[in-house]
Each structure stands twice: as C-alpha cells, then as structure tokens.
Amino acid sequence: MRDHTKEKAMAGPRPVVMSGPSGAGKSTLLKKLLKEFDGVFGFSVSHTTRSPRPGEENGKDYHYVTREVMQAAIAKGEFIENAEFSGNMYGTSKAAVQAVQAKNLICILDIDMQGVKNIKRTDLNPIYVSIQPPSMETLEKRLRDRKTESEESLQKRLRAAKVDMEISKEPGLFDVLIINDDLDLAYGKLKDALLEEIQKVRDTNKS
Ligand SMILES: Nc1nc2c(ncn2[C@@H]2O[C@H](COP(=O)(O)OP(=O)(O)O)[C@@H](O)[C@H]2O)c(=O)[nH]1
Ligand SMILES: Nc1ncnc2c1ncn2[C@@H]1O[C@H](COP(=O)(O)OP(=O)(O)O)[C@@H](O)[C@H]1O
C-alpha cells in the first residue's frame, strides 16, 4: 500500500468551504475570522462578472472580469469550479487556492451550492460549513438593509435562497450547519468547528 501520510502533510491544512444563501452572513463571519486569526486563514479570491459594490476592492474581495475573459480562462482549464448565480458568473481559480495554500494557511472558499457540489468532485477535501439565516423574513430584511441589491437582484437572491435552504438539509452535504441569528453566537460556533484545524496550523507554523 502506498503511504499517503507525507502527501497529506505536504498538502497542508484542510480548506474550509462556507456556503449558504446570499445575505446569510458568510462574508461577515469570514471577515471576523480572517481578522482574529491573521496568519492562520487566507481567503480564496474568486472571479466574478458582477460589478464591484462600493467599498469592494479588485483582487481582494473578487477579481472583477468580463464574461469573455472568464469564459476564456475556464476554457483554458484555469478554474476548479465555476457557476452562474443571479445572472452573473462566479468561479474559483486554481491560482486563488494555490496562493493561499502556498503560505500554508487554511484556505476559505465562499461559494454557492453549485460550487459545493462541484468541489465535492475534486480532491480538495475541505470542511463544508453551511451558514443559514434564522428565517426567510430575517434574510430578506438583512438583504434589504445591506442596500447592495436592486429589487430585481434581491428577488433573484431570495428565490435562490429558498432552493439553497431546502438542499442544505440533505444529510451529509455539510459537516457543520450554523444558524446565524445572534452574530457572536454564530461566530463562536464557527470557531469551535474549526478549532482543531486552527491549532494544527499554529503548531506547524511555529516549528
Ligand atoms: N460557485 C461559486 N460561487 C461563488 C464564488 N464566489 C462567490 N460565490 C457565491 O456567489 C453568490 C453571490 O455572491 P455575491 O455576489 O458576492 O453576493 P452576496 O453573497 O449576497 O454577498 C454567493 O452565494 C457566493 O457564495 C465562486 O468562486 N464559486
Ligand atoms: N447575525 C447577524 N445579525 C444581524 N445582521 C447580520 C448578522 N450577520 C450578518 N448581518 C448583516 O446581514 C447582511 C448580510 O450579511 P453578509 O455577510 O453580507 O452575507 P453573505 O456574505 O452571506 O451574503 C449584512 O449587512 C450584515 O451586516
């Protein structure tokens, strides 16, 4: 039998996939994590064809590209996964994940349900975390209060959210399911779920 121990160790820490409806609080939670655990987590910067929101930075929140550029890159095999969400393209490039893993950090991917299903077919072997809102009403309120979406975009996101919330119940799809009601409580649960990996990275990077 081949010894995979070394290969696994060389592959570094397990990535973390965060998924859940738009407006559930994924960005809020992962930003807290990146801030508190600087030098432990790194964000996989996706590509998207949607326009940047005020305050978002190219290369930090997303790589903002045209559909043509994105399609060409996908055709060249540069993406691990890609999906169409609410009328825009989104995708994780191989380079985005490699950039984080090269630093021996836990790579966080913020991806939709199609992304989750496609990542399951790869050898990335992440921890799958689902972030869910307490209810559709709360989700709608949060999305409206965020003031980033047009009415049309908001309705598309709410429709996608209903589907997401149903599929998320599928047994075995996620390792951890967190209801983001009280933010501090949800963040505490997220940290608890990732504690073991956090400790591993700290131990490895210390020595
Ligand atoms: N499959 C996939 N989904 C992504 C990727 N990047 C972002 N998403 C998802 O696309 C959806 C829309 O993201 P965004 O436009 O930033 O809106 P927000 O979730 O409302 O902040 C969310 O469900 C994200 O998780 C990606 O690289 N691949
Ligand atoms: N636990 C919470 N309680 C109240 N508001 C929240 C909570 N978590 C996130 N929010 C707010 O809800 C909105 C959606 O959160 P966001 O992180 O952008 O979601 P996502 O990245 O999943 O689309 C944001 O305006 C955010 O500040």
mmCIF file of C-alpha atoms in Angstrom, residues 25-192:
data_model
loop_
_atom_site.group_PDB
_atom_site.id
_atom_site.type_symbol
_atom_site.label_atom_id
_atom_site.label_comp_id
_atom_site.label_asym_id
_atom_site.label_seq_id
_atom_site.Cartn_x
_atom_site.Cartn_y
_atom_site.Cartn_z
ATOM 1 C CA GLY A 25 -23.814 36.347 6.827
ATOM 2 C CA LYS A 26 -20.944 34.417 5.201
ATOM 3 C CA SER A 27 -18.801 37.477 4.414
ATOM 4 C CA THR A 28 -19.431 38.971 7.849
ATOM 5 C CA LEU A 29 -18.365 35.766 9.599
ATOM 6 C CA LEU A 30 -15.353 35.021 7.436
ATOM 7 C CA LYS A 31 -14.078 38.592 7.719
ATOM 8 C CA LYS A 32 -14.173 38.250 11.510
ATOM 9 C CA LEU A 33 -12.255 35.005 11.222
ATOM 10 C CA LEU A 34 -9.603 36.476 8.912
ATOM 11 C CA LYS A 35 -9.177 39.421 11.268
ATOM 12 C CA GLU A 36 -8.929 37.447 14.504
ATOM 13 C CA PHE A 37 -6.762 34.698 13.031
ATOM 14 C CA ASP A 38 -4.347 36.649 10.898
ATOM 15 C CA GLY A 39 -1.669 34.228 9.702
ATOM 16 C CA VAL A 40 -3.970 31.212 10.014
ATOM 17 C CA PHE A 41 -6.651 31.740 7.364
ATOM 18 C CA GLY A 42 -6.404 33.039 3.820
ATOM 19 C CA PHE A 43 -9.299 33.918 1.532
ATOM 20 C CA SER A 44 -9.646 32.328 -1.876
ATOM 21 C CA VAL A 45 -10.368 35.346 -4.095
ATOM 22 C CA SER A 46 -12.949 34.278 -6.663
ATOM 23 C CA HIS A 47 -13.548 35.708 -10.102
ATOM 24 C CA THR A 48 -16.913 37.255 -10.922
ATOM 25 C CA THR A 49 -18.610 39.114 -13.740
ATOM 26 C CA ARG A 50 -20.757 41.148 -11.350
ATOM 27 C CA SER A 51 -19.884 44.787 -10.708
ATOM 28 C CA PRO A 52 -17.966 45.737 -7.577
ATOM 29 C CA ARG A 53 -20.048 47.168 -4.726
ATOM 30 C CA PRO A 54 -18.976 50.367 -3.005
ATOM 31 C CA GLY A 55 -16.069 49.501 -0.735
ATOM 32 C CA GLU A 56 -15.150 46.288 -2.532
ATOM 33 C CA GLU A 57 -11.626 46.003 -3.909
ATOM 34 C CA ASN A 58 -10.481 44.282 -7.072
ATOM 35 C CA GLY A 59 -8.135 41.427 -6.155
ATOM 36 C CA LYS A 60 -9.259 41.426 -2.525
ATOM 37 C CA ASP A 61 -12.994 40.720 -2.499
ATOM 38 C CA TYR A 62 -13.119 39.377 -6.056
ATOM 39 C CA HIS A 63 -11.263 39.558 -9.334
ATOM 40 C CA TYR A 64 -13.775 41.515 -11.406
ATOM 41 C CA VAL A 65 -13.731 40.371 -15.001
ATOM 42 C CA THR A 66 -15.846 40.354 -18.122
ATOM 43 C CA ARG A 67 -17.762 37.285 -19.244
ATOM 44 C CA GLU A 68 -15.385 36.930 -22.206
ATOM 45 C CA VAL A 69 -12.265 36.911 -20.034
ATOM 46 C CA MET A 70 -13.824 34.481 -17.590
ATOM 47 C CA GLN A 71 -15.055 32.097 -20.273
ATOM 48 C CA ALA A 72 -11.643 32.068 -21.929
ATOM 49 C CA ALA A 73 -9.911 31.289 -18.622
ATOM 50 C CA ILE A 74 -12.392 28.473 -17.896
ATOM 51 C CA ALA A 75 -11.801 27.044 -21.374
ATOM 52 C CA LYS A 76 -8.057 27.025 -20.637
ATOM 53 C CA GLY A 77 -8.728 24.897 -17.539
ATOM 54 C CA GLU A 78 -7.739 27.586 -15.053
ATOM 55 C CA PHE A 79 -10.761 27.055 -12.766
ATOM 56 C CA ILE A 80 -11.503 24.425 -10.116
ATOM 57 C CA GLU A 81 -15.205 25.216 -10.322
ATOM 58 C CA ASN A 82 -17.485 27.869 -11.707
ATOM 59 C CA ALA A 83 -21.183 28.672 -11.565
ATOM 60 C CA GLU A 84 -23.859 31.068 -12.717
ATOM 61 C CA PHE A 85 -25.579 32.869 -9.848
ATOM 62 C CA SER A 86 -28.247 35.537 -10.117
ATOM 63 C CA GLY A 87 -27.251 36.387 -13.687
ATOM 64 C CA ASN A 88 -23.510 36.541 -13.116
ATOM 65 C CA MET A 89 -20.591 34.139 -13.381
ATOM 66 C CA TYR A 90 -18.540 33.191 -10.340
ATOM 67 C CA GLY A 91 -15.604 30.833 -10.074
ATOM 68 C CA THR A 92 -12.648 29.635 -8.047
ATOM 69 C CA SER A 93 -9.382 29.639 -9.983
ATOM 70 C CA LYS A 94 -6.664 27.114 -9.242
ATOM 71 C CA ALA A 95 -4.327 30.073 -8.676
ATOM 72 C CA ALA A 96 -6.621 31.538 -5.993
ATOM 73 C CA VAL A 97 -6.453 28.400 -3.877
ATOM 74 C CA GLN A 98 -2.758 27.785 -4.567
ATOM 75 C CA ALA A 99 -1.858 31.329 -3.488
ATOM 76 C CA VAL A 100 -3.326 30.611 -0.034
ATOM 77 C CA GLN A 101 -2.020 27.063 0.279
ATOM 78 C CA ALA A 102 1.494 28.159 -0.686
ATOM 79 C CA LYS A 103 1.535 30.191 2.535
ATOM 80 C CA ASN A 104 0.399 27.126 4.497
ATOM 81 C CA LEU A 105 -2.827 28.882 5.511
ATOM 82 C CA ILE A 106 -6.322 27.452 5.833
ATOM 83 C CA CYS A 107 -7.971 28.412 2.561
ATOM 84 C CA ILE A 108 -11.529 29.754 2.927
ATOM 85 C CA LEU A 109 -13.853 29.495 -0.047
ATOM 86 C CA ASP A 110 -17.151 31.428 -0.091
ATOM 87 C CA ILE A 111 -19.143 29.600 -2.755
ATOM 88 C CA ASP A 112 -22.740 28.834 -3.675
ATOM 89 C CA MET A 113 -24.495 25.449 -3.683
ATOM 90 C CA GLN A 114 -23.412 24.585 -7.245
ATOM 91 C CA GLY A 115 -19.846 25.273 -6.125
ATOM 92 C CA VAL A 116 -20.262 22.930 -3.143
ATOM 93 C CA LYS A 117 -21.488 20.135 -5.383
ATOM 94 C CA ASN A 118 -18.639 20.669 -7.851
ATOM 95 C CA ILE A 119 -15.946 20.897 -5.163
ATOM 96 C CA LYS A 120 -17.217 17.533 -3.854
ATOM 97 C CA ARG A 121 -15.995 16.023 -7.127
ATOM 98 C CA THR A 122 -12.439 17.333 -6.615
ATOM 99 C CA ASP A 123 -9.667 16.210 -4.268
ATOM 100 C CA LEU A 124 -9.675 19.473 -2.276
ATOM 101 C CA ASN A 125 -11.149 17.696 0.780
ATOM 102 C CA PRO A 126 -12.454 20.783 2.625
ATOM 103 C CA ILE A 127 -14.587 21.111 5.736
ATOM 104 C CA TYR A 128 -18.056 22.075 4.494
ATOM 105 C CA VAL A 129 -19.810 24.732 6.570
ATOM 106 C CA SER A 130 -23.343 25.898 5.865
ATOM 107 C CA ILE A 131 -24.352 29.325 7.153
ATOM 108 C CA GLN A 132 -28.121 29.695 7.319
ATOM 109 C CA PRO A 133 -30.380 32.602 8.292
ATOM 110 C CA PRO A 134 -32.918 32.099 11.112
ATOM 111 C CA SER A 135 -35.808 32.604 8.640
ATOM 112 C CA MET A 136 -36.657 33.862 5.152
ATOM 113 C CA GLU A 137 -38.082 37.037 6.735
ATOM 114 C CA THR A 138 -34.812 37.808 8.518
ATOM 115 C CA LEU A 139 -32.851 37.052 5.371
ATOM 116 C CA GLU A 140 -34.963 39.456 3.325
ATOM 117 C CA LYS A 141 -34.608 42.157 5.962
ATOM 118 C CA ARG A 142 -30.814 41.747 6.086
ATOM 119 C CA LEU A 143 -30.504 41.855 2.320
ATOM 120 C CA ARG A 144 -32.685 44.974 2.116
ATOM 121 C CA ASP A 145 -30.801 46.691 4.937
ATOM 122 C CA ARG A 146 -27.479 45.887 3.242
ATOM 123 C CA LYS A 147 -28.630 48.137 0.380
ATOM 124 C CA THR A 148 -26.425 46.464 -2.222
ATOM 125 C CA GLU A 149 -29.111 44.981 -4.463
ATOM 126 C CA SER A 150 -31.658 46.264 -6.911
ATOM 127 C CA GLU A 151 -35.199 44.954 -6.382
ATOM 128 C CA GLU A 152 -34.668 42.513 -9.257
ATOM 129 C CA SER A 153 -31.375 41.224 -7.882
ATOM 130 C CA LEU A 154 -32.899 40.951 -4.411
ATOM 131 C CA GLN A 155 -35.793 38.823 -5.714
ATOM 132 C CA LYS A 156 -33.359 36.555 -7.587
ATOM 133 C CA ARG A 157 -31.332 36.079 -4.410
ATOM 134 C CA LEU A 158 -34.444 35.298 -2.364
ATOM 135 C CA ARG A 159 -35.541 32.698 -4.914
ATOM 136 C CA ALA A 160 -32.089 31.103 -4.862
ATOM 137 C CA ALA A 161 -32.137 31.217 -1.051
ATOM 138 C CA LYS A 162 -35.313 29.095 -0.875
ATOM 139 C CA VAL A 163 -33.672 26.416 -3.018
ATOM 140 C CA ASP A 164 -30.428 26.643 -1.029
ATOM 141 C CA MET A 165 -32.221 26.265 2.306
ATOM 142 C CA GLU A 166 -34.001 23.127 1.045
ATOM 143 C CA ILE A 167 -30.889 21.466 -0.431
ATOM 144 C CA SER A 168 -28.830 22.275 2.679
ATOM 145 C CA LYS A 169 -30.957 19.830 4.669
ATOM 146 C CA GLU A 170 -29.614 16.947 2.550
ATOM 147 C CA PRO A 171 -27.879 14.621 5.030
ATOM 148 C CA GLY A 172 -24.117 14.503 4.702
ATOM 149 C CA LEU A 173 -23.816 17.503 2.397
ATOM 150 C CA PHE A 174 -22.350 19.747 5.122
ATOM 151 C CA ASP A 175 -20.114 18.882 8.069
ATOM 152 C CA VAL A 176 -21.312 21.853 10.103
ATOM 153 C CA LEU A 177 -24.573 23.794 9.969
ATOM 154 C CA ILE A 178 -24.705 27.166 11.688
ATOM 155 C CA ILE A 179 -27.825 29.299 12.065
ATOM 156 C CA ASN A 180 -26.641 32.891 12.062
ATOM 157 C CA ASP A 181 -29.164 34.512 14.409
ATOM 158 C CA ASP A 182 -27.042 36.226 17.064
ATOM 159 C CA LEU A 183 -23.754 37.100 15.334
ATOM 160 C CA ASP A 184 -21.468 36.479 18.308
ATOM 161 C CA LEU A 185 -23.047 33.093 19.000
ATOM 162 C CA ALA A 186 -22.752 32.071 15.347
ATOM 163 C CA TYR A 187 -19.136 33.212 15.245
ATOM 164 C CA GLY A 188 -18.403 31.203 18.406
ATOM 165 C CA LYS A 189 -19.845 28.087 16.781
ATOM 166 C CA LEU A 190 -17.790 28.657 13.656
ATOM 167 C CA LYS A 191 -14.595 28.977 15.692
ATOM 168 C CA ASP A 192 -15.435 25.826 17.674
#
